[in-house]
GROMACS .gro file of C-alpha atoms in nm:
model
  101
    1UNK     CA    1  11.872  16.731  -1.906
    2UNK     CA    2  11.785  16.996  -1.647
    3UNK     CA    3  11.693  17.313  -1.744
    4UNK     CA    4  11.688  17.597  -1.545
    5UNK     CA    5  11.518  17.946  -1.497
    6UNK     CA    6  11.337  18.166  -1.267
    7UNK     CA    7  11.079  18.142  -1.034
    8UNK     CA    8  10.721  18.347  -1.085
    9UNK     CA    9  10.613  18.189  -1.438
   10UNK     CA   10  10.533  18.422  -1.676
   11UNK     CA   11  10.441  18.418  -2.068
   12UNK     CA   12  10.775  18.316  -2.194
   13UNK     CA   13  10.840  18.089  -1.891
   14UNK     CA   14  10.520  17.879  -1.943
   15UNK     CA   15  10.605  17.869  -2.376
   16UNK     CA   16  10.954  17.770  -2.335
   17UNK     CA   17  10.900  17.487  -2.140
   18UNK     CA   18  10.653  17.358  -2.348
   19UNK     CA   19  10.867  17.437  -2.692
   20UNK     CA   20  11.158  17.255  -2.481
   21UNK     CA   21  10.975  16.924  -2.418
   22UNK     CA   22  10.734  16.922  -2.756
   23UNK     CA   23  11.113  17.027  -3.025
   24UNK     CA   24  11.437  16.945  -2.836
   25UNK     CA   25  11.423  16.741  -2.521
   26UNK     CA   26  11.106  16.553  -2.427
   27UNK     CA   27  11.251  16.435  -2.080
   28UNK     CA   28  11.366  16.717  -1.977
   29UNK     CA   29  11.312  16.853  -1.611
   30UNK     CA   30  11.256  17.200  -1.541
   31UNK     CA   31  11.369  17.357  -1.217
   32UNK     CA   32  11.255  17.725  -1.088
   33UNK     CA   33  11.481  17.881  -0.889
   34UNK     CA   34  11.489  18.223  -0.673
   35UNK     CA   35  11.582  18.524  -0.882
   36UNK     CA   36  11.888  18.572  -0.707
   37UNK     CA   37  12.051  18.279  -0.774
   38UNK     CA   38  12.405  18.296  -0.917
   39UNK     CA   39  12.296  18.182  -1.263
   40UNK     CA   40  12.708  18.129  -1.341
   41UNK     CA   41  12.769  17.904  -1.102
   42UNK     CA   42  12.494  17.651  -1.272
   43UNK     CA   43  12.704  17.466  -1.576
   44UNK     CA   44  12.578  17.100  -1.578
   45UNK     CA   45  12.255  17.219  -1.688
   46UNK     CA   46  12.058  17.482  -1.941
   47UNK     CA   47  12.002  17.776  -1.810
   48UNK     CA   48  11.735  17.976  -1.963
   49UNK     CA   49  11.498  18.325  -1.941
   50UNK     CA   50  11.767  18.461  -1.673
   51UNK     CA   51  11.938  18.795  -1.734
   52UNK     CA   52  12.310  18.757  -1.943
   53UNK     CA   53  12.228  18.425  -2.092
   54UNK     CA   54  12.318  18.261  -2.432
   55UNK     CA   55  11.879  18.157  -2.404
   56UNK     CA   56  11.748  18.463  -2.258
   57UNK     CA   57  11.579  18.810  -2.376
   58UNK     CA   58  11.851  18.962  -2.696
   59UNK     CA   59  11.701  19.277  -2.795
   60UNK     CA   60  11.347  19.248  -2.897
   61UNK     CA   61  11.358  18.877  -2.842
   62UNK     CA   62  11.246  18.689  -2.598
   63UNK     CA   63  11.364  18.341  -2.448
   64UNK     CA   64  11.179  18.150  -2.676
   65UNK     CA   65  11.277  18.294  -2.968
   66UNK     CA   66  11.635  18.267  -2.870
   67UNK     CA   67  11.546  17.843  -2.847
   68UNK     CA   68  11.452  17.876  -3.223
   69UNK     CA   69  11.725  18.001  -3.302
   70UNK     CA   70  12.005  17.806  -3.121
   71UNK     CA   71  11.838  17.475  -3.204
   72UNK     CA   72  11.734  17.568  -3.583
   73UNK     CA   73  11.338  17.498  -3.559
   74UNK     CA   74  11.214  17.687  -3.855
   75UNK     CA   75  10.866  17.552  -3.865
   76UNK     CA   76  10.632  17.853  -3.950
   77UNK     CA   77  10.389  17.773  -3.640
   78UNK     CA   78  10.644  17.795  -3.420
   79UNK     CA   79  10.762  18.134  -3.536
   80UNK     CA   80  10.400  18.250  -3.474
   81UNK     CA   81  10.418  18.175  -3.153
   82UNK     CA   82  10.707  18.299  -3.079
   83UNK     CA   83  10.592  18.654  -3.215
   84UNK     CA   84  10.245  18.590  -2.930
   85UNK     CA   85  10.471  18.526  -2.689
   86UNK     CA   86  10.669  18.797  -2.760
   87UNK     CA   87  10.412  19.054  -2.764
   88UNK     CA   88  10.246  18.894  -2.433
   89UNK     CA   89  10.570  18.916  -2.278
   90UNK     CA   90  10.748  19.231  -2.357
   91UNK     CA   91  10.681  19.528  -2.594
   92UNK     CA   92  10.776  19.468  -2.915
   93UNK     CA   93  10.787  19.773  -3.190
   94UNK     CA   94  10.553  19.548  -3.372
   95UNK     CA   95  10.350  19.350  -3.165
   96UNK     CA   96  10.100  19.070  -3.273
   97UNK     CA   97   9.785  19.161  -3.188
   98UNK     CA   98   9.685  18.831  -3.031
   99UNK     CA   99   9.983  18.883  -2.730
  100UNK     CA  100   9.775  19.131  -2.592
  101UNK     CA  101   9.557  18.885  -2.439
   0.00000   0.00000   0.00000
């Protein structure tokens, strides 16, 4: 499967790839596209870390923890994670102390 997202990697653009290929799809193909791109249009493939989508930031969360959550990974580690990448990526009201790094 393709899965999409923004160009400029960042924190929770480098994480989700790697939770994407490592828990759910290990040949998937990741595609970086401008910013501007009508994220809509784009329905054969996943579409993720844009603005308004289903795998994207949701209050406090961040792309990766919206992965956990649509595809039910539960493993402790991986929640960890998600709270670093969190805190590396936006500003949580509780950050973990190892995202400021």
């Amino acid at each position: 499967m393709k899965w999409i997202t923004r160009e400029k990697v960042k924190v929770d653009r480098v994480a989700c790839p790697w939770l994407i290929q490592n828990f759910i799809d290990s040949e998937a193909e990741f595609v970086f596209l401008p910013a501007d791109t009508n994220w809509s249009s784009l329905t054969q493939e996943i579409v993720y870390d844009v603005p308004s989508c289903e795998l994207g930031h949701h209050g406090e969360d961040v792309s990766f923890d919206s992965i956990l959550k649509k595809y039910h990974l539960n493993d402790s580690a991986l929640h960890l994670l998600a709270e670093i990448a969190r805190a590396a990526d936006s500003h949580p009201s509780n950050a973990h102390p190892a995202g400021e790094g």
